[in-house]
Amino acid sequence: MSDLDKAIAQLRACRPIPEIQVRELCYKARELLIEEGNVVTVDAPVTICGDIHGQFHDLMELFRVGGDVPDTNYLFMGDFVDRGFYSLESFLLLLCLKVRYPDRITLIRGNHESRQITTVYGFYDECLRKYGSANVWRYCCEVFDYLALGALVIGAATELEPTDAPFADPSHATTVSEGDEVEVELLNSAGHIVTRHVRDRYIGQSSQLSNPPSSPSQTREQTPSRNGAPGTGATGSSHGSSGNGGGAVLCVHGGLSPLIDSIDKIRLLDRKQEVPHEGAMCDLLWSDPDEIEGWGLSPRGAGFLFGADIVKCFNHKNDLSLICRAHQLVMEGFKEMFQNTIVTVWSAPNYCYRCGNIAAILELGEDGSNAGYAPRSNGDVERSHGASNGVLTERMDKLKGPGRRYRVFEAAPQDSRGMPAKKPVADYFL
Amino acid sequence: MASIPNLNTLGGGRRGHRLRGGRGTTPTHEDATADSVERGRDQVVQQTDHDASSSRMSAVALGYLDDPYARTFFGHDTEIPKRYPIINRGTYVRTKAIDRLVKQFLDVRPTQKKQIVSLGAGSDTRFFRLVDESSASNLHLVYHELDFEANVNRKRTTLRQSAELSRLLKSGGDRGLTYHLHALDLRDLAVKSPPEIPSLDPQLPTLLISECCLCYLPHETAAAVLDYFSMHIPGSMALVLYEPIRPFDAFGKTMVTNLASRGIHLQTLKRYSTLEAQQGRLRLAGLSDGQAARDVLQLYDDDDWMAPEERERIEKLEWLDEVEEWQLLASHYCVAWGWRGEAFGEAWASRGGSSSIRNIQMI
């Protein structure tokens, strides 16, 4: 067993590794991360995860639900540390896995991977408490500076390989007819299907039909009506053919920036620094989508709010079918917005041991017909100019999104975590 | 400084033995066990004051609140605790909202003598701040604080040891601001023949304040405590409450569980679970001239309660990343107020407060 495997085993047991090992690990991780671009390319299949926030036992639950590394290919969208009681163990374990299986796990930076934020929200204090000095915190912060700012997932299938898992509630069961594309599946932590949504086949033909329901709860009423007789979909348009081009999926922690209109501009940033208070790098880690037009001021005091028009424009220009981001607590674990052009994934159940929310991870499958490679159009600008018909433009504007399988899970049971060693804080007003 | 050193002996002694572990009688074994359980619960409730005091200290240290007395009651040698920005902001909103309601009451009919009764006051500093602020006015005020004996003793020790506070009490007293600290288990007010609270003047317009206090009592007891004051004070009376609400959603359920694991039981929470229920409760308590309730999030977002420049100031104090969490937490606490009598109507009905009819839209 190598030292690294030993460290992994120790961290999996939620026991910190010695300071000297942390230093070595951080050094190796930096050497690895320095080679990555600001935007890492990741091939599907991949499982995308949102904020972890030091909730170590829930991270273990995530691995139980989503599969272990290296069997599952993971992409974590930042905010590994702060708030929870085990930021150190959580981040170091992810870092060990990164060093051990560099091609099976991708880590990008969240706004909490910063010196300033970690001194307010707990990671600094935790390191001080667990090691008696700030050295380990300093090593980790140096790693933070090298984390990529985003990831581009390519080769994701536009439809899901239907699982043969049972339905959690048999009355919601839907069978998939030939020609139907399964677009969204929601699975509970036992692996049972909660809902399944079949892609609208007539996408683009009328504005009504081209708006797939934006949340799984809405699909419940619609899916059963799709149980047509087998064969009715025989002429069904597009499914399966690789030429139809599901776009790529951009993953960032926060969102977009008014200073960034193309992914290439992200690639040009000098990322190897503390997260600045403003500017493009700050925005990517701090911004939030919101039901507004254009750009708005963020209540967080950093980054911006951006509306559906901004997302559609950005996705179109960059051949994206979806932006995947984290950063905002969503009670249901995930939330699709703006006609499924952006999704928030949140992976810290019962956030801060207080919020009562459930968590989610997002699985994107591999487009098998295409050997994992999605052709990317270069002439996208001309393409939209060429389409004068409004309906056609609508159709061309929106690339077919990837099939999305969400697995939701709740906080790990109390007995698995033991009580936090830390004295409880005044989480409430008394 | 009038006080009740041992009120339990006055009240027929129904609960007379509880706080003193059965001194004087020989309890049976069963009694002793039940007794120690209840004493444990009481201690947990008493200790909630330390939480409140720590949170106040944190908010003061960071510049949210200006309160020169927070440090005195918290302890000069104790390390200032670090609280998360959302807790600091919540402490700020709670304090400011209640301060404002108190100020409106004191400002109306400025020559009239008034009375404030703070239930479960703990280490609260409001009276001392009022003495400071009223130095230029000729405010006449009788101020009562009621709490468990242990908390009162702690406060009394602080008062005795602080030259500054002693001076303040004296100068306040000379100007007609009198302060009474009573060691009193509120449950003793809920019995059939409750004790008199010394120096409680039934003729004065009286404002009761319960900041996270009545919610720890069984709802019948909480209602009986309000009845006690309602019966003793025939004229103008009002109550300002600060309490958690909405226990039935995911955040609320988790709150109930988490607090229960610390031994804290919010006994009235399910009964008064909404802004509407809080107002109904105030109405039923005889505060029939007007009731209103807002959750902390509404108070924070409302320009009328929180001047935009003040909101801007406090948003610059700390980088608050937990926006969604703030919205969750702040929507689970409310300030509710209800009144009867003209003094309060004048103070509250026009500005910020509301009549029974208008406040329907606030639910």
Coordinates of N, CA and C in Angstrom, one line a residue, chain A residues 83 111-112 116-117 119-122 125 277 286 299-302 327-329 331 350-356 424-430, chain B residues 48 51-52 55 82-87 90-91 94 212 216 242 250-251 254-255 258-259 262 264 319-325 328-329 333:
Chain A
R83 N -17.8 26.2 6.9 CA -19.1 25.9 7.5 C -19.2 24.6 8.2
N111 N -15.9 30.0 -4.4 CA -15.6 31.3 -3.8 C -15.1 31.1 -2.4
H112 N -15.3 29.9 -1.8 CA -14.8 29.7 -0.4 C -13.4 29.2 -0.5
Q116 N -9.4 34.9 2.3 CA -10.2 35.8 3.0 C -11.5 35.1 3.6
I117 N -12.1 34.4 2.7 CA -13.4 33.8 3.1 C -13.2 32.7 4.1
T119 N -11.1 32.6 6.4 CA -10.8 33.1 7.8 C -12.2 33.5 8.5
V120 N -13.2 33.8 7.7 CA -14.5 34.2 8.3 C -15.3 32.9 8.5
Y121 N -15.3 31.9 7.6 CA -16.3 30.9 7.6 C -15.8 29.5 8.1
G122 N -14.7 29.5 8.8 CA -14.4 28.3 9.6 C -13.1 27.5 9.2
D125 N -10.0 28.5 11.2 CA -10.1 28.1 12.6 C -9.9 26.6 12.8
H277 N -11.5 40.7 -5.4 CA -12.8 41.3 -5.0 C -13.8 41.6 -6.1
W286 N -18.7 33.9 -8.0 CA -19.6 34.6 -7.1 C -21.0 34.8 -7.7
P299 N -26.7 40.5 -4.2 CA -26.8 40.7 -2.7 C -25.6 40.2 -1.9
R300 N -24.8 39.4 -2.6 CA -23.6 38.9 -1.9 C -22.5 39.9 -1.8
G301 N -22.6 41.0 -2.5 CA -21.5 42.0 -2.4 C -20.4 41.7 -3.4
A302 N -20.5 40.6 -4.1 CA -19.4 40.2 -5.1 C -20.1 39.5 -6.2
H327 N -23.1 26.9 -5.8 CA -23.0 28.2 -5.1 C -24.3 28.6 -4.4
Q328 N -25.5 28.2 -4.9 CA -26.7 28.6 -4.2 C -27.3 27.4 -3.5
L329 N -27.7 27.5 -2.3 CA -28.5 26.5 -1.6 C -29.8 26.3 -2.3
M331 N -33.2 23.9 -1.9 CA -33.8 23.0 -0.9 C -34.0 21.6 -1.5
N350 N -28.8 19.0 4.3 CA -29.0 19.7 5.6 C -27.8 20.6 5.9
Y351 N -27.6 21.5 5.0 CA -26.5 22.5 5.0 C -26.3 23.1 6.4
C352 N -25.1 23.1 6.8 CA -24.8 23.7 8.1 C -25.5 22.9 9.2
Y353 N -25.9 21.7 9.0 CA -26.6 20.9 10.0 C -27.9 21.6 10.4
R354 N -28.4 22.5 9.6 CA -29.5 23.4 10.0 C -30.6 23.6 9.0
C355 N -30.2 23.6 7.7 CA -31.2 24.1 6.7 C -32.3 23.1 6.3
G356 N -32.1 21.8 6.5 CA -33.1 20.8 6.2 C -33.3 20.5 4.8
P424 N -21.2 23.2 20.1 CA -22.2 23.7 19.2 C -22.2 25.2 19.2
V425 N -22.4 25.8 18.1 CA -22.4 27.3 18.0 C -23.8 27.8 18.1
A426 N -24.0 29.0 18.4 CA -25.3 29.6 18.5 C -25.9 29.7 17.1
D427 N -26.5 28.6 16.6 CA -27.0 28.6 15.3 C -28.3 29.3 15.2
Y428 N -28.9 29.5 16.3 CA -30.3 30.1 16.3 C -30.3 31.3 17.2
F429 N -31.3 32.1 17.2 CA -31.5 33.2 18.1 C -32.2 32.7 19.3
L430 N -31.6 32.9 20.5 CA -32.3 32.4 21.7 C -32.6 33.5 22.6
Chain B
T48 N -29.8 30.0 27.9 CA -30.0 30.6 26.6 C -29.6 32.1 26.7
D51 N -26.2 32.6 25.4 CA -26.2 32.7 23.9 C -26.5 34.0 23.4
A52 N -27.6 34.6 23.9 CA -28.1 35.9 23.5 C -27.0 36.9 23.8
S55 N -24.1 36.6 21.4 CA -24.5 37.1 20.0 C -24.5 38.6 20.0
K82 N -17.0 34.6 18.1 CA -17.1 34.9 16.7 C -18.5 34.3 16.3
R83 N -19.3 35.1 15.7 CA -20.6 34.6 15.2 C -20.6 34.8 13.7
Y84 N -21.4 33.9 13.0 CA -21.5 34.1 11.6 C -22.2 35.4 11.2
P85 N -21.9 35.9 10.0 CA -22.6 37.2 9.6 C -24.1 37.1 9.7
I86 N -24.7 36.0 9.4 CA -26.2 36.0 9.4 C -26.7 36.1 10.8
I87 N -25.9 35.5 11.8 CA -26.4 35.6 13.2 C -26.2 37.1 13.7
G90 N -29.0 39.1 12.2 CA -30.3 38.8 12.8 C -30.4 39.4 14.2
T91 N -29.3 39.4 14.9 CA -29.2 40.0 16.2 C -29.5 41.5 16.1
R94 N -33.3 42.2 15.1 CA -34.1 42.0 16.3 C -34.0 43.2 17.3
C212 N -37.7 36.0 23.1 CA -37.4 34.6 23.2 C -37.6 34.2 24.7
Y216 N -40.6 29.5 25.7 CA -40.1 28.3 26.4 C -41.1 27.7 27.4
Y242 N -40.6 38.6 20.5 CA -39.6 38.2 19.5 C -39.5 36.6 19.6
A250 N -39.0 22.4 6.1 CA -37.8 21.7 6.3 C -36.8 22.4 7.3
F251 N -36.7 23.7 7.1 CA -35.8 24.4 8.0 C -36.4 24.4 9.4
T254 N -36.0 21.1 11.2 CA -34.6 20.9 11.6 C -34.3 21.8 12.8
M255 N -34.8 23.0 12.9 CA -34.6 23.9 14.0 C -35.1 23.2 15.3
N258 N -32.9 20.3 16.2 CA -31.6 20.7 16.7 C -31.6 21.3 18.1
L259 N -32.6 22.1 18.3 CA -32.7 22.8 19.6 C -33.1 21.7 20.7
R262 N -30.4 20.0 22.2 CA -29.7 20.8 23.2 C -30.5 21.0 24.4
I264 N -33.5 22.3 24.4 CA -34.4 23.5 24.4 C -35.7 23.2 23.6
W319 N -18.8 40.5 4.8 CA -19.1 39.9 3.5 C -20.1 38.7 3.8
L320 N -21.3 38.9 3.5 CA -22.3 37.9 3.8 C -22.5 37.0 2.6
D321 N -21.9 35.8 2.6 CA -22.1 34.9 1.5 C -23.3 34.1 1.6
E322 N -23.9 33.9 2.8 CA -25.0 33.0 3.0 C -26.3 33.6 2.7
V323 N -26.5 34.0 1.5 CA -27.8 34.8 1.2 C -29.0 33.9 1.4
E324 N -28.9 32.7 0.8 CA -30.1 31.8 0.9 C -30.4 31.4 2.3
E325 N -29.3 31.2 3.1 CA -29.4 30.8 4.4 C -30.0 31.9 5.3
L328 N -33.6 32.0 4.8 CA -34.3 30.9 5.6 C -34.4 31.2 7.0
L329 N -33.2 31.6 7.6 CA -33.2 31.9 9.0 C -34.1 33.0 9.4
Y333 N -38.1 33.8 12.2 CA -38.2 34.6 13.4 C -39.1 35.8 13.2

